[in-house]
mmCIF file of N, CA, C and O in Angstrom:
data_model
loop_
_atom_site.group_PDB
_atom_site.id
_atom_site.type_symbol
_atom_site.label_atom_id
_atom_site.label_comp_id
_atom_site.label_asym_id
_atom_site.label_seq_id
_atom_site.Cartn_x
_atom_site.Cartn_y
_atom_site.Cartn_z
ATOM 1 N N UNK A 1 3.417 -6.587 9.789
ATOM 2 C CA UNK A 1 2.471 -5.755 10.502
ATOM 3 C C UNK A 1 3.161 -4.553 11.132
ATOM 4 O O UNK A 1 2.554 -3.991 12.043
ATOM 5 N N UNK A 2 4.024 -4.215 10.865
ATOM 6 C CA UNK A 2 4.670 -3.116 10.971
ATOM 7 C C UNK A 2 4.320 -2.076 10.869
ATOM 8 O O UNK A 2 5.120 -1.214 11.231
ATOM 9 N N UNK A 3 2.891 -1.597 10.301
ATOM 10 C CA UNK A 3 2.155 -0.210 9.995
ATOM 11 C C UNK A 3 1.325 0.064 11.438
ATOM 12 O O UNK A 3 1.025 1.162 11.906
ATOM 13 N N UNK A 4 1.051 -1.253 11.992
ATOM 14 C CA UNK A 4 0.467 -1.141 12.959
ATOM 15 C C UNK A 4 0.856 -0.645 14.409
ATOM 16 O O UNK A 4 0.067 -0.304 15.290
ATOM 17 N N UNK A 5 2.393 -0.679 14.481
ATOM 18 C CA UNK A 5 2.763 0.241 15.474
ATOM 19 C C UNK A 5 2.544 1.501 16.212
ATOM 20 O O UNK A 5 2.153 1.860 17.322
ATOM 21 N N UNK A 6 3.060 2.122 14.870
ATOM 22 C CA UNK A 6 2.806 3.442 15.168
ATOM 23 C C UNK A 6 1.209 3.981 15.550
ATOM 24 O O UNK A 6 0.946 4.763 16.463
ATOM 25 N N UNK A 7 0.145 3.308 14.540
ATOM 26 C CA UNK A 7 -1.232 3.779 15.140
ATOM 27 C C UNK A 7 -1.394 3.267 16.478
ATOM 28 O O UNK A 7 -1.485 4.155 17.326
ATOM 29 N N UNK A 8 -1.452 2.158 16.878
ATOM 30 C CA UNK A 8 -1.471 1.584 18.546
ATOM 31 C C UNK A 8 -0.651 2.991 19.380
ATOM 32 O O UNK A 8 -1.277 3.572 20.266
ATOM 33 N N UNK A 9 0.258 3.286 19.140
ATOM 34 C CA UNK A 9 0.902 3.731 20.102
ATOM 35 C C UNK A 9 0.776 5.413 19.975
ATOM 36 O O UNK A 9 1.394 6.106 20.783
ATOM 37 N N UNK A 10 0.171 5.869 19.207
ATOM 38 C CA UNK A 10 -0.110 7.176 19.433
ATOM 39 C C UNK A 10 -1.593 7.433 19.869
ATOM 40 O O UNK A 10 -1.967 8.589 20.065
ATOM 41 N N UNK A 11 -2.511 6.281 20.037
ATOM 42 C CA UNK A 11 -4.015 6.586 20.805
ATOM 43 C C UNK A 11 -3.360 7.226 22.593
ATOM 44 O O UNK A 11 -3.811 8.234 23.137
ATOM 45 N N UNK A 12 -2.193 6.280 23.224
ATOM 46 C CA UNK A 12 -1.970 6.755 24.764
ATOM 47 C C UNK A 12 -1.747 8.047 24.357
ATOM 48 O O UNK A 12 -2.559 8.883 24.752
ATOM 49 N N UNK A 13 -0.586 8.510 23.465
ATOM 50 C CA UNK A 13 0.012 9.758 23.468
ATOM 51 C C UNK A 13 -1.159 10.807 23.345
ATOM 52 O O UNK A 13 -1.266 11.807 24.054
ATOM 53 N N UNK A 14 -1.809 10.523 22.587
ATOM 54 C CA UNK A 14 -3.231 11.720 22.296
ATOM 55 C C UNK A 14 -4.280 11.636 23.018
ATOM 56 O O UNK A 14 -5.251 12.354 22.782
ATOM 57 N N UNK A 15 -4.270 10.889 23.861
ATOM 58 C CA UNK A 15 -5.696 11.163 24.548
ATOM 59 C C UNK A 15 -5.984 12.077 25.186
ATOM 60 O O UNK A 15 -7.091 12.615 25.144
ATOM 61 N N UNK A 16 -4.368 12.675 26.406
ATOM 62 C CA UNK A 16 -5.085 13.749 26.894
ATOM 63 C C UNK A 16 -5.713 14.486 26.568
ATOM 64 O O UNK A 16 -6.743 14.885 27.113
ATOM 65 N N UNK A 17 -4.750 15.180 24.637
ATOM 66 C CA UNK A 17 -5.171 16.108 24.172
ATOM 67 C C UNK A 17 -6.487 15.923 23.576
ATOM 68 O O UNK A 17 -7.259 16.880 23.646
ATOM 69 N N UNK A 18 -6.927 14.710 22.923
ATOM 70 C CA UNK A 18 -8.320 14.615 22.525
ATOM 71 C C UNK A 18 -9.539 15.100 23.502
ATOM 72 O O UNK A 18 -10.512 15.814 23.259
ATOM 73 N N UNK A 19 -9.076 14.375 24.817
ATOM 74 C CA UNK A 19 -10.321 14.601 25.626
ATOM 75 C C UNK A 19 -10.413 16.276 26.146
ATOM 76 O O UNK A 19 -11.444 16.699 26.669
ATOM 77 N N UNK A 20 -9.706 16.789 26.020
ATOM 78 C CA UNK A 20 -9.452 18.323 26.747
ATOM 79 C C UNK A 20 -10.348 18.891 25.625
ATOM 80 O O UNK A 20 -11.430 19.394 25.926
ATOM 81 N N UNK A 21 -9.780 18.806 23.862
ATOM 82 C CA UNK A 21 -10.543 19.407 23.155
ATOM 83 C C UNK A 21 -11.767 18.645 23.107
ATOM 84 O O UNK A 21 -12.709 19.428 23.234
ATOM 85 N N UNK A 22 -12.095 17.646 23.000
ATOM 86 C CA UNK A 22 -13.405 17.398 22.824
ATOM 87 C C UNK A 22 -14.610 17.840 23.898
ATOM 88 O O UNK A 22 -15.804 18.062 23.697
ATOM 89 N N UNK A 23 -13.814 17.876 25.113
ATOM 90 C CA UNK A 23 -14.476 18.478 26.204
ATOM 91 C C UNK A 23 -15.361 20.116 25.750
ATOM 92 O O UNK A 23 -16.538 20.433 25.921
ATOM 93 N N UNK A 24 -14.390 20.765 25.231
ATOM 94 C CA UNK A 24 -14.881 22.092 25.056
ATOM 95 C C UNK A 24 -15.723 22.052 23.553
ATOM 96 O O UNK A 24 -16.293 23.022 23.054
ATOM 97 N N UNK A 25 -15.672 21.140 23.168
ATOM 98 C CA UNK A 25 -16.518 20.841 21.980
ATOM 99 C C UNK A 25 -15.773 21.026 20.320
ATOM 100 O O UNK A 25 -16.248 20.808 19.206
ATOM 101 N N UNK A 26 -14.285 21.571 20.803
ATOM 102 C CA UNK A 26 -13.802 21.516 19.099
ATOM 103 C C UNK A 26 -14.142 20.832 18.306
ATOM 104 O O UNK A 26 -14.347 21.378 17.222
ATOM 105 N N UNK A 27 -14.392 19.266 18.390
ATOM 106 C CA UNK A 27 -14.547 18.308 17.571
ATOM 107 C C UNK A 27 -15.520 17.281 18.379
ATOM 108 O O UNK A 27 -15.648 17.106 19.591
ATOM 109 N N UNK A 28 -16.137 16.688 17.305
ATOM 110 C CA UNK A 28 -16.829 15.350 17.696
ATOM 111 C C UNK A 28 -15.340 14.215 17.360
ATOM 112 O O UNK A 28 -14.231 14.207 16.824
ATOM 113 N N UNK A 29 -16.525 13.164 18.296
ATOM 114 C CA UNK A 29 -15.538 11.826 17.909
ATOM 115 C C UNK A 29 -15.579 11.197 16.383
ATOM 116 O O UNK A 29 -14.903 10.263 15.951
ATOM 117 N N UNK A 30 -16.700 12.089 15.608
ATOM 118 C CA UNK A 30 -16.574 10.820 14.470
ATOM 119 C C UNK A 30 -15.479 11.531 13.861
ATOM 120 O O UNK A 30 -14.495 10.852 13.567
ATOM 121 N N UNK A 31 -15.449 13.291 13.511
ATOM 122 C CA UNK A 31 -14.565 13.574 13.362
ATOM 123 C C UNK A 31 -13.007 13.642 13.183
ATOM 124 O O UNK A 31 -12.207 13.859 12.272
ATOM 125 N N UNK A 32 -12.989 13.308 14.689
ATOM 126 C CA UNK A 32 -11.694 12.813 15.181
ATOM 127 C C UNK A 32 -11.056 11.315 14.488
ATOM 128 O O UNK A 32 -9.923 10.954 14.170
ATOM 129 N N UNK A 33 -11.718 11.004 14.468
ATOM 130 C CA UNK A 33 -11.546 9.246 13.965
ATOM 131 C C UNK A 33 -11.363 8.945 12.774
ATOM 132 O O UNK A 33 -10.553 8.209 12.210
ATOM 133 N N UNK A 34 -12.750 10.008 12.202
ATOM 134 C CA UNK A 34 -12.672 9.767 10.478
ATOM 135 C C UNK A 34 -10.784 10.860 9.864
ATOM 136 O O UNK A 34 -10.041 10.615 8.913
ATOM 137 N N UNK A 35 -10.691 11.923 10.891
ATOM 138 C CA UNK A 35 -9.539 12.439 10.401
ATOM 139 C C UNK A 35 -8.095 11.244 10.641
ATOM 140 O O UNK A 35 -7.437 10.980 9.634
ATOM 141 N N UNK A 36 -7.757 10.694 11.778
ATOM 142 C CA UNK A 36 -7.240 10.013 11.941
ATOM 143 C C UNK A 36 -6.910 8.412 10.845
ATOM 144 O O UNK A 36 -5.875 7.762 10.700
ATOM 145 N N UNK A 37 -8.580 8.198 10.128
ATOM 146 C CA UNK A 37 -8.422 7.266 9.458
ATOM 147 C C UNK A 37 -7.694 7.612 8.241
ATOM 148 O O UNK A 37 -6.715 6.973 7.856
ATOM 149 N N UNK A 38 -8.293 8.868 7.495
ATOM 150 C CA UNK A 38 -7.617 9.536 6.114
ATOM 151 C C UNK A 38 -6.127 9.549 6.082
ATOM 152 O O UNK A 38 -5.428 9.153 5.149
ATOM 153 N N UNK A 39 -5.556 10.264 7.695
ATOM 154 C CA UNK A 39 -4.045 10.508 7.698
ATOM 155 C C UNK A 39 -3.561 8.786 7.680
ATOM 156 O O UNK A 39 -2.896 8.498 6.685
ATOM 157 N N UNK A 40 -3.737 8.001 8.346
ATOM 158 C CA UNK A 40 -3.336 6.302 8.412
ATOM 159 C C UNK A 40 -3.277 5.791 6.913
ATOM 160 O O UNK A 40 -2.506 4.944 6.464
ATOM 161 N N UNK A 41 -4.068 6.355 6.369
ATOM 162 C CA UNK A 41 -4.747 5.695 5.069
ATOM 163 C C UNK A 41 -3.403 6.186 3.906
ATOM 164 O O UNK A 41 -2.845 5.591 2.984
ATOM 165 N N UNK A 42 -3.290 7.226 4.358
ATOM 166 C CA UNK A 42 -2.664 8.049 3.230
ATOM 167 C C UNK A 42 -1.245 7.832 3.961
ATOM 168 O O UNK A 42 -0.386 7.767 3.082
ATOM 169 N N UNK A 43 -0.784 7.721 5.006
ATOM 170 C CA UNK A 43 0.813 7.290 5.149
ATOM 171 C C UNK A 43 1.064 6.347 4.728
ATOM 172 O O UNK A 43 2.167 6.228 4.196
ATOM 173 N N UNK A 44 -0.210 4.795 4.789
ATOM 174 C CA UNK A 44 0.488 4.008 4.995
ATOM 175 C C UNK A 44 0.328 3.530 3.502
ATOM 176 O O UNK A 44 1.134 2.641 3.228
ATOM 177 N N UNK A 45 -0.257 3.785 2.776
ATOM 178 C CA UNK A 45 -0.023 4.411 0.921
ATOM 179 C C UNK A 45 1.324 4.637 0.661
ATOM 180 O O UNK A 45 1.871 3.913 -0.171
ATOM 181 N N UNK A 46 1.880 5.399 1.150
ATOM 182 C CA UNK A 46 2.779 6.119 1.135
ATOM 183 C C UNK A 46 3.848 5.097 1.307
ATOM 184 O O UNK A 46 4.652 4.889 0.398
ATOM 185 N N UNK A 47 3.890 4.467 2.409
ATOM 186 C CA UNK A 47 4.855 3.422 2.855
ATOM 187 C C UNK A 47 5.053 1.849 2.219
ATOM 188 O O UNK A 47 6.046 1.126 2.145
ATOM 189 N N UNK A 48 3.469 1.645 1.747
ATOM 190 C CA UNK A 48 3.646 0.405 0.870
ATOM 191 C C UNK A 48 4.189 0.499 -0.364
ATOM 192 O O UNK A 48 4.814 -0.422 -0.890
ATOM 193 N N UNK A 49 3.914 1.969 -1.057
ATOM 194 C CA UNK A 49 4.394 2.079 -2.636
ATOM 195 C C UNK A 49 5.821 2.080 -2.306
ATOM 196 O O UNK A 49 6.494 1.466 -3.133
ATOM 197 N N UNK A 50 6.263 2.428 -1.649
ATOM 198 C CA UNK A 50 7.888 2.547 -1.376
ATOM 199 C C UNK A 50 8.026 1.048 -1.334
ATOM 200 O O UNK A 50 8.410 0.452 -2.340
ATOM 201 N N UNK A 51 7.753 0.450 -0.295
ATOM 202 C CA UNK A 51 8.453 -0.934 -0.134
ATOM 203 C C UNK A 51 7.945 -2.226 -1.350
ATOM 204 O O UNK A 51 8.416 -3.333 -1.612
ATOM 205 N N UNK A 52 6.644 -1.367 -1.949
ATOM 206 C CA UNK A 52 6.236 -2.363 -3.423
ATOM 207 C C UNK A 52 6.961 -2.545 -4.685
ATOM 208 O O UNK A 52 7.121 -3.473 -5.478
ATOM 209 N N UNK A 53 7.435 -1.023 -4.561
ATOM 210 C CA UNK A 53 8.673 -0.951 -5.407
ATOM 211 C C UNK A 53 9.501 -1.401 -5.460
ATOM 212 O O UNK A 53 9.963 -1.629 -6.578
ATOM 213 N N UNK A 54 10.004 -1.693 -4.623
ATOM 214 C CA UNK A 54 11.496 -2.103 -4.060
ATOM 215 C C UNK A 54 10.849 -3.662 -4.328
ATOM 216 O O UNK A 54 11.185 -4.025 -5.456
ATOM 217 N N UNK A 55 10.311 -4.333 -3.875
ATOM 218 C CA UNK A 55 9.737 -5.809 -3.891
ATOM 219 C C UNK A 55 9.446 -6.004 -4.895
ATOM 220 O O UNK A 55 10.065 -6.981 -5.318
ATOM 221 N N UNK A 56 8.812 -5.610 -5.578
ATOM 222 C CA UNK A 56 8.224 -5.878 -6.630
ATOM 223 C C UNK A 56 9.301 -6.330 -7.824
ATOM 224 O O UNK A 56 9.427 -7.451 -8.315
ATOM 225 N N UNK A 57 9.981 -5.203 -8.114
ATOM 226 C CA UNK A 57 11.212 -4.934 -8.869
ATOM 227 C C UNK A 57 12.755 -6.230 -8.371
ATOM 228 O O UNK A 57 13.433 -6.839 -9.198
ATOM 229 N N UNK A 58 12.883 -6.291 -7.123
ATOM 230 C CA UNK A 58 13.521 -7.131 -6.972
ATOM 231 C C UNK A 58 13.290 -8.599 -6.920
ATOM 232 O O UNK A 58 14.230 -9.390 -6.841
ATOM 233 N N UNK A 59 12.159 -8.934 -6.959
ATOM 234 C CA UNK A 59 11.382 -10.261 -7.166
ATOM 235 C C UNK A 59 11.308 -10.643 -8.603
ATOM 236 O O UNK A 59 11.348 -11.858 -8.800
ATOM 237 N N UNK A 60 11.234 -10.066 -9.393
ATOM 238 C CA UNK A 60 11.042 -9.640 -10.877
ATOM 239 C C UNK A 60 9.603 -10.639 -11.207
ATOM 240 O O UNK A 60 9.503 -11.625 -11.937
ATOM 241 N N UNK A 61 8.540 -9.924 -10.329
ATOM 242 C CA UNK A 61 6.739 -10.759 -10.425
ATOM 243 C C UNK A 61 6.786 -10.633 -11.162
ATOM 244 O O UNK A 61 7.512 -9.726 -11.569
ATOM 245 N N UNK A 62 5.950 -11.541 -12.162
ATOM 246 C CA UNK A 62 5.542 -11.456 -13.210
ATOM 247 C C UNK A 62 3.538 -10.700 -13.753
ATOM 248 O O UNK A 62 3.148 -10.352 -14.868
ATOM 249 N N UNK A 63 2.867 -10.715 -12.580
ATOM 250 C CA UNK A 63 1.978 -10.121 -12.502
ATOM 251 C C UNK A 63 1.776 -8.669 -12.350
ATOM 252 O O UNK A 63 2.725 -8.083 -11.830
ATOM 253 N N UNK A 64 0.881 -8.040 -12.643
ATOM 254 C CA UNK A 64 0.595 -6.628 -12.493
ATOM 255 C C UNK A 64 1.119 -6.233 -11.407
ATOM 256 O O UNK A 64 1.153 -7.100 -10.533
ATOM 257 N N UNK A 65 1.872 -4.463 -10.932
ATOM 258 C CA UNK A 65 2.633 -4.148 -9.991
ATOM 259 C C UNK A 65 1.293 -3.606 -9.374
ATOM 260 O O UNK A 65 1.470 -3.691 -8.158
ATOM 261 N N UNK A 66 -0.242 -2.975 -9.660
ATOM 262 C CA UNK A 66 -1.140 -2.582 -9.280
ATOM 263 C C UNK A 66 -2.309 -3.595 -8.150
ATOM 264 O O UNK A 66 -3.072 -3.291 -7.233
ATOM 265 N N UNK A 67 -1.881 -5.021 -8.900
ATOM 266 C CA UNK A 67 -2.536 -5.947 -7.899
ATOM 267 C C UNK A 67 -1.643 -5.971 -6.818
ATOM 268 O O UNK A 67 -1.943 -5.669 -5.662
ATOM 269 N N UNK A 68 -0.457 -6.363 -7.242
ATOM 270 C CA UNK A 68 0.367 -6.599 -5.892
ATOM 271 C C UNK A 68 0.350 -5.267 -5.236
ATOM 272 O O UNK A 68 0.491 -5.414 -4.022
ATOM 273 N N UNK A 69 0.217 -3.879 -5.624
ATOM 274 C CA UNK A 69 -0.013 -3.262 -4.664
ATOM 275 C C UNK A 69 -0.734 -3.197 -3.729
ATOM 276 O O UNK A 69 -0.512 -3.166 -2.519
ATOM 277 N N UNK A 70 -2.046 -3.168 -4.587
ATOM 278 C CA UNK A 70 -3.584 -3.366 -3.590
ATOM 279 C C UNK A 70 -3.536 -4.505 -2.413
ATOM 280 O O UNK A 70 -4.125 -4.482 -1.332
ATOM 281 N N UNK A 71 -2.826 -5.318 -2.841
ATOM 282 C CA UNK A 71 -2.865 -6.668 -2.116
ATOM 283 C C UNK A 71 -1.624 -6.446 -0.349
ATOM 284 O O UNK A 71 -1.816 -6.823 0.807
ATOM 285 N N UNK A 72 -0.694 -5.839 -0.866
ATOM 286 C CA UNK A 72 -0.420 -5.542 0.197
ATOM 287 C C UNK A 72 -1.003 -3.981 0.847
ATOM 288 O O UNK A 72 -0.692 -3.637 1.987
ATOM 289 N N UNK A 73 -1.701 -3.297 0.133
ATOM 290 C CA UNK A 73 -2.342 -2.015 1.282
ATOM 291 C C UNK A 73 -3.643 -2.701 1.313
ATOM 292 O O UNK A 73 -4.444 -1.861 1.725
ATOM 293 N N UNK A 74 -4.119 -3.565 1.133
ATOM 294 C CA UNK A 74 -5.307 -3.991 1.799
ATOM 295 C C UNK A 74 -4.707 -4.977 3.513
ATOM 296 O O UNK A 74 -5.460 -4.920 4.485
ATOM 297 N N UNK A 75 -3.675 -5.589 3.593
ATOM 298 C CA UNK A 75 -3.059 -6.087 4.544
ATOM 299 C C UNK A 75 -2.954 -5.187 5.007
ATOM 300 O O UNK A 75 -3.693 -5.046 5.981
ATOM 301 N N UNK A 76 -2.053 -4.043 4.679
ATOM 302 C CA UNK A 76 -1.475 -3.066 5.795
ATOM 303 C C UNK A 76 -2.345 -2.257 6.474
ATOM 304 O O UNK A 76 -2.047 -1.649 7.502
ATOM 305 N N UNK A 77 -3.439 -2.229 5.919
ATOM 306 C CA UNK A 77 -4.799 -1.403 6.140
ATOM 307 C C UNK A 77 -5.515 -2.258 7.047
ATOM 308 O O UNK A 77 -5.976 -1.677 8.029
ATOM 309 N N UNK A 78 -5.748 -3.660 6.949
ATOM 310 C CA UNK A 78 -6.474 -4.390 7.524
ATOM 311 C C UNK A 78 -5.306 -4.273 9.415
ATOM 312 O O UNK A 78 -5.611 -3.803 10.511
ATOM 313 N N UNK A 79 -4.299 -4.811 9.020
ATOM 314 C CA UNK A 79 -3.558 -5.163 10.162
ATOM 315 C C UNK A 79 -3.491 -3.645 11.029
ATOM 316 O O UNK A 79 -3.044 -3.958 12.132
ATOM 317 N N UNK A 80 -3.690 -2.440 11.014
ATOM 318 C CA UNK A 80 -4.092 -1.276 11.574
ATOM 319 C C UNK A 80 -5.035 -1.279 12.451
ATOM 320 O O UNK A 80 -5.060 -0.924 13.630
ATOM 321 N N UNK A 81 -6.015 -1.833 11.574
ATOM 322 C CA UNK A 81 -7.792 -1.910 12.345
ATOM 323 C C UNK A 81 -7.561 -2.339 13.124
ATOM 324 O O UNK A 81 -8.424 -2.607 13.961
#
């Protein structure tokens, strides 16, 4: 659960700035949230193909490298939420 760090811990860091802009109306919250989800979504993509590779290859699975991907970015995705 290691993906989950970093999102937990940057909601304190951003709030001031969220609430200041949202105050003046730059953005709505779904906005904000739905942008936040895309960037999470797409790092942590980013971070499983790296470490699937590496696992995958050194395990020498015998199953598809595409399931075992999905299978761990559906974890890493879930354990975020």
């Amino acid at each position: 659960f290691g993906t989950a760090q970093p999102a937990l811990l940057a909601f304190p860091e951003e709030r001031p700035v969220f609430l200041r802009e949202y105050s003046t109306n730059h953005y709505s919250v779904f906005s904000y949230f739905l942008s936040r989800l895309t960037m999470e979504a797409f790092i942590t993509a980013l971070q499983i193909l790296v470490q699937a590779v590496i696992t995958y290859f050194l395990i020498s699975f015998n199953s598809e490298f595409w399931i075992f991907y999905l299978n761990m970015y559906g974890l890493a995705m879930s354990s975020t939420a």
